[in-house]
Amino acid sequence: MRKNGVGGGAAAPHRPHFSGLFLCKHEVPEGNILMTNQEIAQIFYELADMLEVKGENRFRINAYRKAADQIASHPRSIADVAAEEKLQDIPGIGKGIAGSITEILETGQLDDHRKLRQEIPAGVTTLLSIPDVGPKTAKLIWESLGLKTIDEVEFAAQTGQLQKLKGLGPKTEQNILAGIERLRARQAEPTRVLLGDALPLAERLLAYLREHPAVQRADAAGSLRRRTSTVGDIDLLAASDDPRSVTDFFVELPEVGRVHIHGDTKATVISHTGLQVDLYVLSPEQYGSLLQHFTGSKQHNIEFREIALAQGLSFSEHGFKREDGSLITCETEEAVYGTLGLPWIPPEIREAQGEFATARDGRLPQLIEVSDVRGDLQMHSTWSDGRAELGEMARAARDKGYAYIAITDHSQGLGIVQGLTPERVREQRAEIDQLNVELAPFRVLAGIEVEIRVDGSLALPNDVLEALDIVLASVHSGMRQDRETMTHRVVTAMHHPHVDIIAHPTGRLINQRERLNLNFDAVLQAAQETGAILEINASAERLDLDGEHARAAIEAGVLLSLGTDAHSVGGLDAMPLGVAMARRGWAEAKHVINTRPLDDVLELLNRTD
DNA sequence: GCCGTTTTCGGCCCGACTGTTTTCAGTCG
């Protein structure tokens, strides 16, 4: 788990930067400044960092961080929420922070933040991004040596100045130097790792651990288990009666580049690929509490422990402690939640977004499972930019157990690939018809991923689209349009009579390209009006919609579809990632059209045979 | 600063590991 992951109170000075997705000029009340959720959140993160360096009340600091998390992950524009005077409906936002948000929206800044910034140079809070440098160390270095940048701290460490400070020694000085090196490596290779890349590495490491004779169980936890789109590190857990032998074994694995921490029950290593991997080991009878604790999220755990405290129980990874000091251990997570009278809560929704209240009321959703998915509704073949023949894709999908798929090659109008012309759509249809004879009862739907042109019109004529079984529409070019234009463009396409699904609706490519500048509320409204379906694109670099957007869609009564967007046979394996996003969005099978039998899907699309 | 099926005040999650220390502070998860 990365810095400030589960349970921590430490700073996380740098947050991934989001696009201006949630901002819409014409919705902001007169006189307000254009601010994205991320920009607003950033002010509170910085405020928290500065207060921490000052040594202020840690609960106040945590309140700002919690509010910033809520703001950053809110699926709607905070400016819109503010305009509706609903800010205090958001958990963690009370009168004070609501007032601060209003001030930020009106003036573009926060006076408390501005004043503190005069007191504490911006550079000092950036020192918090160095591993092993927290607020106390940053303050010490700044006040005693006057250092304000990472470069200055690096030089001071190289020249032995840091170890002269009270409380620091030569080891710490070396750790800070190594930390700066790690930070630089991260910045050169900036990104968080894709869920789809981290999962295989975690599985390899787990396979080693499970072979160790003293290991009874091993699982991934943390954000990987919650299936966030990207992860900052990998958290692994093991059950063993001899934990030390397991951490000893772990730090010697071939994947390990460097050992950072190596204790009796925990070890932290850096893999050769630069990813941090943490291992925690406890006895089998404590495995349930270990799993719960390290799955997080941090805020979920805090709420969980508050509920425990209200029942006179203190909870940690070791189990529940009664007030008399006696321990209740839990071998399973079901027992952990059950001890507080709660049903087991799926990891994907442990984000402190209302899951406890829902669980208490017995209203937890029956989340969609991979096995619910009967067909894959987006994939490509050599007819456009895919690497496998249409027949190979179909047979591979059939062999995965699907009842149907949609072949959705690109249309003309997409410059970089050989998109289908009306003529070639008809040729492809003949091949699909032939395949359907061969593969029956498995069914290949003749589909298309048609370009939404810059004005919202589609790149194929109506009669061509009408003859297809399913039409996906998406934006691949002209992506820099302003918010109003882009929103109008997508909404116009949704109103097209032959468009069934908007593919990868927000257009993000994780770590590569920001989301489209789109008013998502307006997209949801258009979906309500037209019945258009929004895709959850399962390819690892898209995962679009993500959980937050999927949940907003479901709450708006909008239907979803799942497609891998596979461009090869191997690409079909991405479906569990898409299902994970759906689960993070609290989706049940009924919310996703391709959990339904083919006839029901065709009826929904008004294309019954 | 937030929050309330004990509370509008007085709480706010809990423990391992490391380094610099002679008993603990800082950082992290």
XYZ file of C-alpha atoms (C1' of nucleotides) in Angstrom:
638
model
C 0.000 0.000 0.000
C 1.305 3.402 -0.842
C 1.937 6.334 1.362
C -1.314 7.439 2.961
C -3.083 4.285 1.879
C -4.969 2.322 4.502
C -5.232 3.669 7.971
C -2.489 6.233 7.716
C -2.546 9.760 8.907
C 0.400 10.775 6.774
C 0.526 13.282 3.996
C -0.037 12.542 0.347
C 1.109 15.808 -1.135
C 0.724 14.947 -4.773
C -2.465 13.719 -6.270
C -3.027 12.577 -9.831
C -4.271 15.454 -11.884
C -7.702 15.065 -13.377
C -9.161 16.836 -16.361
C -11.771 19.499 -16.306
C -14.481 16.945 -16.907
C -16.766 18.211 -14.243
C -16.687 21.808 -15.199
C -19.258 23.549 -17.277
C -19.060 27.237 -17.844
C -22.705 27.925 -18.382
C -23.706 26.148 -15.184
C -21.511 28.180 -12.886
C -23.371 31.030 -11.212
C -22.570 34.503 -12.441
C -19.264 35.826 -11.161
C -17.850 32.445 -10.114
C -14.393 31.306 -11.144
C -13.982 28.189 -13.255
C -12.521 25.540 -10.963
C -12.426 21.784 -11.443
C -13.096 19.420 -8.561
C -9.452 18.472 -8.684
C -8.265 22.063 -8.416
C -10.531 22.695 -5.455
C -9.397 19.485 -3.774
C -5.768 20.462 -4.352
C -6.220 23.616 -2.277
C -7.445 21.557 0.674
C -4.664 18.986 0.272
C -2.104 21.790 0.355
C -3.822 23.417 3.281
C -3.630 20.113 5.168
C 0.048 19.689 4.298
C 0.920 23.190 5.495
C -1.032 22.803 8.732
C 0.737 19.505 9.326
C 4.157 21.090 8.898
C 3.027 23.737 11.357
C 2.095 20.981 13.801
C -1.590 21.891 13.934
C -4.384 19.726 15.299
C -4.265 16.458 13.406
C -8.034 15.983 13.430
C -8.537 19.277 11.695
C -5.881 18.244 9.170
C -7.614 14.916 8.592
C -10.926 16.714 8.148
C -9.441 18.743 5.294
C -7.948 15.640 3.690
C -11.180 13.710 3.977
C -13.102 16.589 2.420
C -10.499 16.858 -0.358
C -10.854 13.134 -1.107
C -14.611 13.552 -1.326
C -14.285 16.549 -3.633
C -11.709 14.890 -5.878
C -13.729 11.715 -6.347
C -17.150 13.313 -6.621
C -18.758 12.351 -9.932
C -20.542 15.687 -10.241
C -19.145 19.182 -10.503
C -18.656 20.611 -7.016
C -19.509 24.006 -8.491
C -22.919 22.626 -9.469
C -23.405 21.070 -6.034
C -22.500 24.411 -4.489
C -24.971 26.204 -6.740
C -27.689 23.855 -5.447
C -26.527 24.572 -1.860
C -26.057 20.841 -1.320
C -22.383 20.896 -0.297
C -23.135 19.838 3.273
C -24.874 16.703 1.994
C -21.413 15.391 1.121
C -19.949 13.371 4.024
C -17.030 15.186 5.613
C -18.126 18.601 4.412
C -19.673 20.752 7.109
C -20.409 24.406 7.502
C -16.781 25.511 7.604
C -15.487 23.680 4.551
C -18.673 24.444 2.611
C -17.959 28.102 3.256
C -14.369 27.655 2.115
C -15.517 25.989 -1.102
C -17.864 28.876 -1.764
C -14.992 31.297 -1.187
C -12.807 29.352 -3.633
C -15.545 29.371 -6.272
C -16.133 33.086 -5.848
C -12.547 34.298 -5.616
C -10.451 31.501 -7.095
C -8.527 31.106 -3.864
C -8.853 30.515 -0.151
C -7.648 33.219 2.197
C -6.498 30.759 4.902
C -4.502 28.909 2.262
C -2.989 32.112 0.887
C -1.900 33.327 4.330
C -0.313 30.005 5.241
C 1.498 29.974 1.918
C 3.174 33.259 2.880
C 4.330 31.581 6.069
C 5.403 28.231 4.634
C 7.061 28.216 1.200
C 5.509 25.887 -1.361
C 8.764 23.949 -1.566
C 8.575 22.844 2.041
C 5.385 20.866 1.445
C 6.892 19.274 -1.649
C 9.538 17.803 0.671
C 6.715 15.649 2.051
C 6.741 13.726 -1.212
C 10.141 12.259 -0.294
C 9.619 8.797 1.198
C 10.493 8.769 4.912
C 10.199 12.548 5.134
C 7.094 13.554 7.040
C 5.941 16.883 8.432
C 8.294 16.854 11.427
C 11.373 16.161 9.353
C 10.378 18.672 6.680
C 9.880 21.353 9.312
C 13.198 20.510 10.986
C 15.127 20.681 7.714
C 13.456 23.904 6.646
C 13.735 25.736 9.966
C 17.253 24.681 10.887
C 18.938 24.696 7.474
C 16.558 26.916 5.492
C 16.177 24.282 2.769
C 13.085 24.599 0.603
C 13.610 22.322 -2.392
C 14.292 18.656 -2.959
C 17.500 19.584 -4.791
C 18.739 21.533 -1.768
C 17.910 18.665 0.573
C 19.719 16.243 -1.715
C 22.856 18.380 -1.682
C 22.692 18.756 2.104
C 22.388 14.992 2.494
C 25.290 14.348 0.122
C 27.483 16.731 2.096
C 26.565 15.263 5.497
C 24.657 18.265 6.798
C 21.437 16.428 7.607
C 22.979 13.970 10.037
C 24.096 16.839 12.220
C 20.494 17.772 12.954
C 19.046 16.661 16.277
C 17.058 13.484 15.838
C 18.543 12.638 12.454
C 21.547 10.390 12.016
C 23.644 8.948 9.212
C 21.110 6.175 8.504
C 18.270 8.619 8.106
C 20.437 10.791 5.881
C 21.113 7.823 3.607
C 17.412 6.886 3.643
C 16.471 10.384 2.572
C 18.981 10.221 -0.290
C 17.592 6.857 -1.353
C 14.079 8.241 -0.996
C 14.911 11.128 -3.328
C 16.271 8.635 -5.821
C 13.038 6.623 -5.652
C 10.985 9.769 -6.003
C 12.955 10.804 -9.086
C 12.512 7.357 -10.591
C 8.789 7.628 -10.000
C 8.704 11.044 -11.608
C 10.660 9.866 -14.640
C 8.285 6.921 -14.905
C 5.476 8.945 -13.501
C 2.529 6.844 -13.328
C 0.567 4.640 -11.146
C 0.486 1.117 -12.529
C -2.520 -0.089 -14.483
C -4.709 -2.555 -12.637
C -4.330 -4.869 -15.626
C -0.536 -4.801 -15.265
C -0.382 -5.112 -11.482
C -2.708 -8.114 -11.244
C -0.401 -10.540 -13.111
C 2.630 -9.466 -11.052
C 0.653 -9.949 -7.851
C -0.453 -13.389 -9.011
C 3.152 -14.416 -9.734
C 4.278 -13.345 -6.270
C 1.292 -15.048 -4.647
C 2.154 -18.267 -6.473
C 5.613 -18.214 -4.855
C 4.164 -17.543 -1.423
C 1.574 -20.295 -1.712
C 4.334 -22.787 -2.393
C 6.094 -21.939 0.847
C 5.475 -24.773 3.348
C 4.667 -22.398 6.223
C 2.086 -20.420 4.228
C -1.512 -21.553 4.628
C -3.181 -18.794 2.636
C -2.031 -15.843 0.556
C -4.033 -13.098 -1.136
C -3.675 -9.637 -2.575
C -5.262 -6.825 -0.584
C -5.225 -3.031 -0.774
C -6.381 -1.061 -3.777
C -5.628 -4.061 -5.995
C -8.301 -6.057 -4.181
C -10.676 -3.125 -4.328
C -9.922 -3.032 -8.070
C -9.139 0.647 -8.457
C -8.204 1.513 -12.058
C -4.576 2.013 -11.105
C -2.548 1.018 -8.078
C 0.396 2.712 -6.412
C 1.756 -0.472 -4.887
C 0.869 -4.103 -4.283
C -0.189 -5.361 -0.854
C 0.102 -9.073 -0.222
C -1.080 -10.996 2.817
C -0.213 -14.426 4.109
C -1.479 -16.658 6.899
C 1.259 -18.549 8.689
C 2.231 -19.809 12.130
C 5.825 -18.896 11.343
C 5.629 -15.350 9.929
C 9.347 -14.623 10.128
C 10.220 -17.511 7.821
C 7.736 -16.091 5.308
C 9.128 -12.539 5.327
C 12.642 -14.024 5.104
C 11.560 -16.013 2.039
C 9.742 -13.068 0.490
C 12.659 -10.616 0.481
C 14.766 -13.168 -1.405
C 12.332 -13.655 -4.305
C 13.758 -13.108 -7.806
C 11.319 -10.244 -8.494
C 12.757 -8.256 -5.579
C 15.139 -5.469 -6.485
C 15.634 -3.830 -3.121
C 14.505 -4.473 0.431
C 13.152 -1.455 2.228
C 11.701 -2.944 5.425
C 12.165 -6.472 6.733
C 10.533 -7.291 10.055
C 8.927 -10.275 11.763
C 5.451 -9.771 10.340
C 5.931 -7.305 7.502
C 8.302 -6.620 4.647
C 8.422 -3.897 2.037
C 10.396 -4.392 -1.164
C 10.832 -2.616 -4.464
C 10.394 -4.862 -7.482
C 12.771 -4.704 -10.430
C 10.018 -2.857 -12.278
C 10.060 -0.186 -9.580
C 6.763 -1.117 -7.971
C 6.588 -1.286 -4.192
C 5.300 -4.566 -2.789
C 4.304 -4.933 0.860
C 3.800 -8.257 2.593
C 2.034 -8.727 5.931
C 1.906 -12.073 7.707
C -0.191 -13.126 10.690
C -1.490 -16.387 12.092
C -4.388 -18.154 10.312
C -6.821 -17.379 13.153
C -6.170 -13.659 12.547
C -6.363 -13.831 8.772
C -9.864 -12.360 8.500
C -8.941 -9.247 10.418
C -5.663 -8.976 8.506
C -7.528 -9.134 5.202
C -10.096 -6.570 6.333
C -7.480 -4.181 7.667
C -5.217 -4.170 4.624
C -7.969 -4.109 2.037
C -9.029 -0.653 3.158
C -9.892 1.853 2.010
C -8.481 4.027 4.732
C -11.757 5.842 5.184
C -13.739 2.595 5.125
C -11.545 1.316 7.948
C -11.970 4.475 9.968
C -15.742 4.202 9.710
C -15.568 0.497 10.491
C -13.578 1.156 13.652
C -15.905 3.920 14.742
C -18.787 1.438 14.533
C -16.700 -1.046 16.527
C -15.906 1.555 19.192
C -19.615 2.356 19.536
C -20.044 -1.316 20.463
C -17.197 -1.207 22.964
C -14.708 -2.920 20.674
C -11.367 -1.690 19.386
C -10.349 -3.205 16.059
C -6.956 -3.783 14.453
C -5.458 -6.307 12.068
C -5.102 -8.607 15.080
C -8.818 -8.670 15.778
C -11.282 -7.022 18.132
C -10.182 -6.022 21.613
C -12.825 -5.854 24.313
C -12.627 -3.158 26.959
C -11.201 -5.723 29.423
C -8.330 -6.287 26.975
C -9.399 -9.740 25.790
C -9.161 -10.458 22.079
C -11.728 -11.729 19.570
C -9.922 -13.194 16.559
C -11.527 -13.732 13.167
C -10.368 -16.307 10.680
C -12.582 -14.895 7.919
C -13.752 -11.475 6.821
C -17.357 -12.629 7.160
C -16.649 -13.079 10.870
C -15.054 -9.620 11.052
C -18.112 -7.851 9.678
C -20.427 -10.294 11.415
C -18.986 -9.401 14.828
C -20.443 -5.916 14.364
C -23.730 -7.314 13.087
C -22.938 -6.427 9.489
C -23.043 -8.536 6.348
C -19.766 -8.985 4.459
C -19.115 -5.961 2.256
C -17.498 -6.595 -1.161
C -14.018 -5.009 -1.427
C -14.916 -3.022 -4.549
C -17.374 -0.839 -2.651
C -15.287 -0.281 0.484
C -14.797 3.396 -0.302
C -16.800 5.038 2.486
C -19.514 5.959 0.001
C -22.484 4.858 2.038
C -21.775 1.122 2.186
C -22.141 0.862 5.968
C -25.566 2.464 6.103
C -26.661 0.293 3.190
C -25.257 -2.822 4.847
C -26.960 -2.034 8.142
C -30.274 -1.741 6.336
C -29.693 -5.058 4.567
C -29.785 -3.312 1.208
C -26.311 -4.133 -0.141
C -26.460 -4.721 -3.898
C -25.969 -8.190 -5.319
C -22.977 -7.089 -7.383
C -22.546 -8.329 -10.930
C -20.148 -11.274 -11.369
C -17.934 -12.168 -14.317
C -20.050 -15.309 -14.733
C -23.154 -13.140 -15.276
C -21.757 -11.798 -18.556
C -23.225 -13.656 -21.537
C -21.518 -11.787 -24.324
C -18.801 -9.275 -25.159
C -20.172 -6.172 -26.871
C -17.065 -4.554 -28.260
C -14.206 -6.059 -30.250
C -12.256 -5.503 -33.452
C -10.921 -7.727 -36.207
C -8.565 -7.454 -39.155
C -11.427 -5.743 -40.963
C -10.173 -2.613 -39.196
C -7.296 -2.375 -36.716
C -7.620 -5.743 -34.982
C -4.840 -8.320 -35.224
C -7.023 -11.426 -35.403
C -9.430 -12.560 -38.117
C -13.103 -12.152 -37.436
C -13.559 -15.923 -37.218
C -10.695 -16.285 -34.730
C -12.227 -13.678 -32.470
C -15.647 -15.310 -32.653
C -14.358 -18.802 -31.925
C -12.177 -17.608 -29.061
C -15.155 -15.801 -27.538
C -17.363 -18.842 -27.958
C -14.693 -20.964 -26.270
C -14.777 -18.581 -23.312
C -18.374 -19.603 -22.821
C -20.162 -16.598 -24.241
C -23.499 -17.000 -26.005
C -22.932 -14.027 -28.282
C -20.544 -11.225 -29.188
C -20.647 -8.044 -31.195
C -18.000 -7.422 -33.810
C -17.586 -3.658 -33.761
C -14.862 -2.644 -36.166
C -14.120 1.034 -36.664
C -16.022 2.993 -39.269
C -14.519 5.208 -41.884
C -13.612 8.624 -40.633
C -10.940 7.468 -38.244
C -7.731 8.422 -39.986
C -5.219 6.122 -38.393
C -7.094 2.884 -38.955
C -8.643 1.380 -42.010
C -12.223 2.089 -41.004
C -15.123 0.410 -42.745
C -16.860 2.104 -45.666
C -20.532 1.353 -46.379
C -19.370 -1.084 -49.036
C -17.061 -2.947 -46.647
C -19.726 -3.026 -43.924
C -21.878 -5.004 -46.361
C -18.980 -7.307 -47.251
C -18.262 -7.958 -43.597
C -21.924 -8.743 -43.017
C -21.694 -11.611 -45.493
C -18.779 -13.104 -43.564
C -20.654 -12.726 -40.272
C -23.758 -14.400 -41.702
C -21.613 -17.334 -42.806
C -19.993 -17.576 -39.344
C -23.399 -17.604 -37.686
C -24.347 -20.619 -39.734
C -21.149 -22.390 -38.683
C -21.170 -21.429 -35.010
C -24.890 -21.594 -34.159
C -26.367 -21.346 -31.609
C -23.500 -18.973 -30.777
C -24.304 -15.643 -32.342
C -22.076 -12.953 -33.822
C -23.805 -9.588 -33.935
C -22.892 -7.382 -36.861
C -21.899 -4.148 -35.220
C -19.838 -1.062 -35.738
C -17.917 1.446 -33.670
C -18.903 4.489 -35.640
C -17.046 7.772 -35.413
C -18.812 10.714 -33.875
C -17.610 13.556 -36.091
C -16.735 16.949 -34.677
C -20.265 18.267 -35.256
C -21.953 15.256 -33.646
C -22.952 13.632 -36.910
C -21.947 10.033 -37.602
C -19.389 8.839 -40.138
C -21.732 6.329 -41.812
C -25.114 6.960 -43.478
C -28.369 6.061 -41.748
C -29.284 3.150 -44.001
C -25.970 1.424 -43.246
C -26.406 1.863 -39.505
C -30.017 0.754 -39.610
C -29.077 -2.558 -41.196
C -26.638 -3.443 -38.416
C -27.469 -5.433 -35.284
C -25.818 -3.001 -32.905
C -24.237 0.442 -33.197
C -21.594 1.807 -30.861
C -20.617 5.432 -31.318
C -17.492 7.070 -29.968
C -15.132 10.013 -30.137
C -11.554 9.425 -31.318
C -10.595 12.713 -32.918
C -11.062 16.419 -32.395
C -10.688 15.734 -28.698
C -9.677 19.216 -27.678
C -13.050 20.810 -28.153
C -14.310 23.006 -25.352
C -16.766 21.612 -22.885
C -19.898 23.014 -24.412
C -18.997 21.908 -27.935
C -17.910 18.433 -26.867
C -20.994 17.901 -24.738
C -23.237 19.011 -27.587
C -21.357 16.697 -29.938
C -21.828 13.579 -27.800
C -25.409 14.408 -26.853
C -26.251 14.921 -30.527
C -24.894 11.468 -31.315
C -26.938 9.981 -28.481
C -30.080 11.399 -30.051
C -29.289 9.695 -33.353
C -32.014 7.067 -33.902
C -29.590 4.242 -34.688
C -27.038 4.748 -31.918
C -27.384 2.122 -29.201
C -24.270 2.547 -27.076
C -21.740 5.295 -26.431
C -18.380 3.528 -26.259
C -15.714 4.609 -23.726
C -17.856 7.633 -22.902
C -15.326 9.842 -21.093
C -12.487 9.099 -23.515
C -9.697 8.758 -20.986
C -6.535 6.771 -21.656
C -5.063 6.148 -18.241
C -1.664 7.827 -17.801
C -1.787 8.996 -21.422
C -4.746 11.191 -22.125
C -7.181 13.147 -19.982
C -10.892 12.622 -20.193
C -12.891 14.498 -22.798
C -13.999 17.919 -21.701
C -17.548 16.742 -21.177
C -20.505 17.621 -18.968
C -21.286 14.145 -17.718
C -24.541 15.249 -16.108
C -25.759 16.314 -19.540
C -24.691 12.944 -20.981
C -26.696 11.135 -18.291
C -29.684 13.319 -18.990
C -29.435 12.558 -22.711
C -29.231 8.863 -21.884
C -32.404 9.138 -19.823
C -34.166 10.870 -22.708
C -32.960 8.598 -25.503
C -32.407 5.256 -23.813
C -28.817 5.316 -24.999
C -26.585 2.863 -23.161
C -23.187 3.788 -21.733
C -20.306 1.373 -22.123
C -17.923 0.195 -19.489
C -14.880 -0.383 -21.641
C -12.839 -3.152 -20.032
C -9.487 -2.596 -21.699
C -6.854 -1.939 -19.053
C -5.814 1.463 -20.364
C -9.393 2.736 -20.611
C -11.620 1.315 -17.832
C -14.163 3.849 -18.979
C -16.677 4.307 -17.381
C -14.912 3.906 -14.073
C -16.698 3.067 -10.837
C -17.724 6.593 -9.879
C -19.189 7.362 -13.297
C -20.868 3.970 -13.510
C -22.539 4.549 -10.162
C -23.755 7.959 -11.242
C -25.187 6.365 -14.388
C -26.985 3.662 -12.425
C -28.408 6.208 -10.003
C -29.689 8.129 -13.022
C -31.415 4.981 -14.237
C -29.094 4.628 -17.236
C -28.224 1.158 -18.554
C -24.641 -0.020 -19.039
C -22.890 -2.424 -21.400
C -19.599 -4.265 -21.059
C -17.079 -4.618 -23.874
C -13.432 -5.569 -23.896
C -12.570 -3.517 -26.991
C -10.317 -6.479 -27.788
C -7.983 -6.031 -30.756
C -6.637 -9.568 -30.424
C -7.733 -12.875 -28.966
C -5.810 -12.089 -25.790
C -7.703 -8.834 -25.439
C -10.870 -10.793 -24.689
C -9.383 -11.635 -21.286
C -9.974 -8.073 -20.092
C -13.629 -8.652 -19.210
C -13.002 -9.122 -15.451
C -11.496 -5.618 -15.335
C -14.679 -4.187 -16.809
C -16.794 -6.203 -14.390
C -14.617 -4.809 -11.594
C -15.478 -1.242 -12.660
C -19.150 -2.167 -12.751
C -18.874 -3.619 -9.257
C -17.126 -0.466 -8.051
C -20.162 1.340 -9.455
C -22.479 -0.838 -7.312
C -23.853 -2.469 -10.476
C -26.032 -5.518 -10.278
C -26.420 -7.837 -13.262
C -29.701 -6.167 -14.214
C -27.919 -2.853 -14.819
C -25.688 -4.315 -17.540
C -27.430 -5.318 -20.761
C -25.094 -8.124 -21.777
C -25.924 -10.190 -18.734
C -29.223 -10.777 -20.512
C -30.067 -13.481 -23.032
C -29.522 -12.450 -26.640
C -33.207 -12.130 -27.444
C -33.672 -9.704 -24.567
C -30.706 -7.647 -25.741
C -32.055 -7.478 -29.285
C -35.483 -6.529 -28.021
C -33.946 -3.783 -25.916
C -32.112 -2.497 -28.977
C -35.332 -2.673 -31.026
C -33.700 -5.136 -33.338
C -35.657 -8.293 -32.843
C -35.171 -10.822 -35.587
C -13.031 20.819 11.003
C -16.734 17.164 11.363
C -20.235 14.737 13.717
C -24.249 12.409 16.849
C -29.654 4.931 17.646
C -25.143 7.231 24.174
C -23.308 13.121 22.275
C -24.511 20.160 19.901
C -19.272 18.873 23.291
C -15.691 15.992 23.252
C -14.391 12.796 20.976
C -11.942 11.611 16.342
C -8.541 3.874 14.013
C -4.574 1.147 15.423
C -0.077 -1.047 15.271
C 4.757 -2.395 13.004
C 9.193 -0.964 11.883
C 13.243 2.008 11.991
C 16.571 4.974 13.837
C 18.239 7.404 17.405
C 17.544 6.826 21.473
C 18.058 4.944 26.734
C 12.298 5.130 26.547
C 10.514 7.139 22.260
C 9.370 9.922 18.015
C 8.524 9.751 13.336
C 6.724 7.581 9.385
C 3.895 4.646 7.175
C 0.141 1.727 6.001
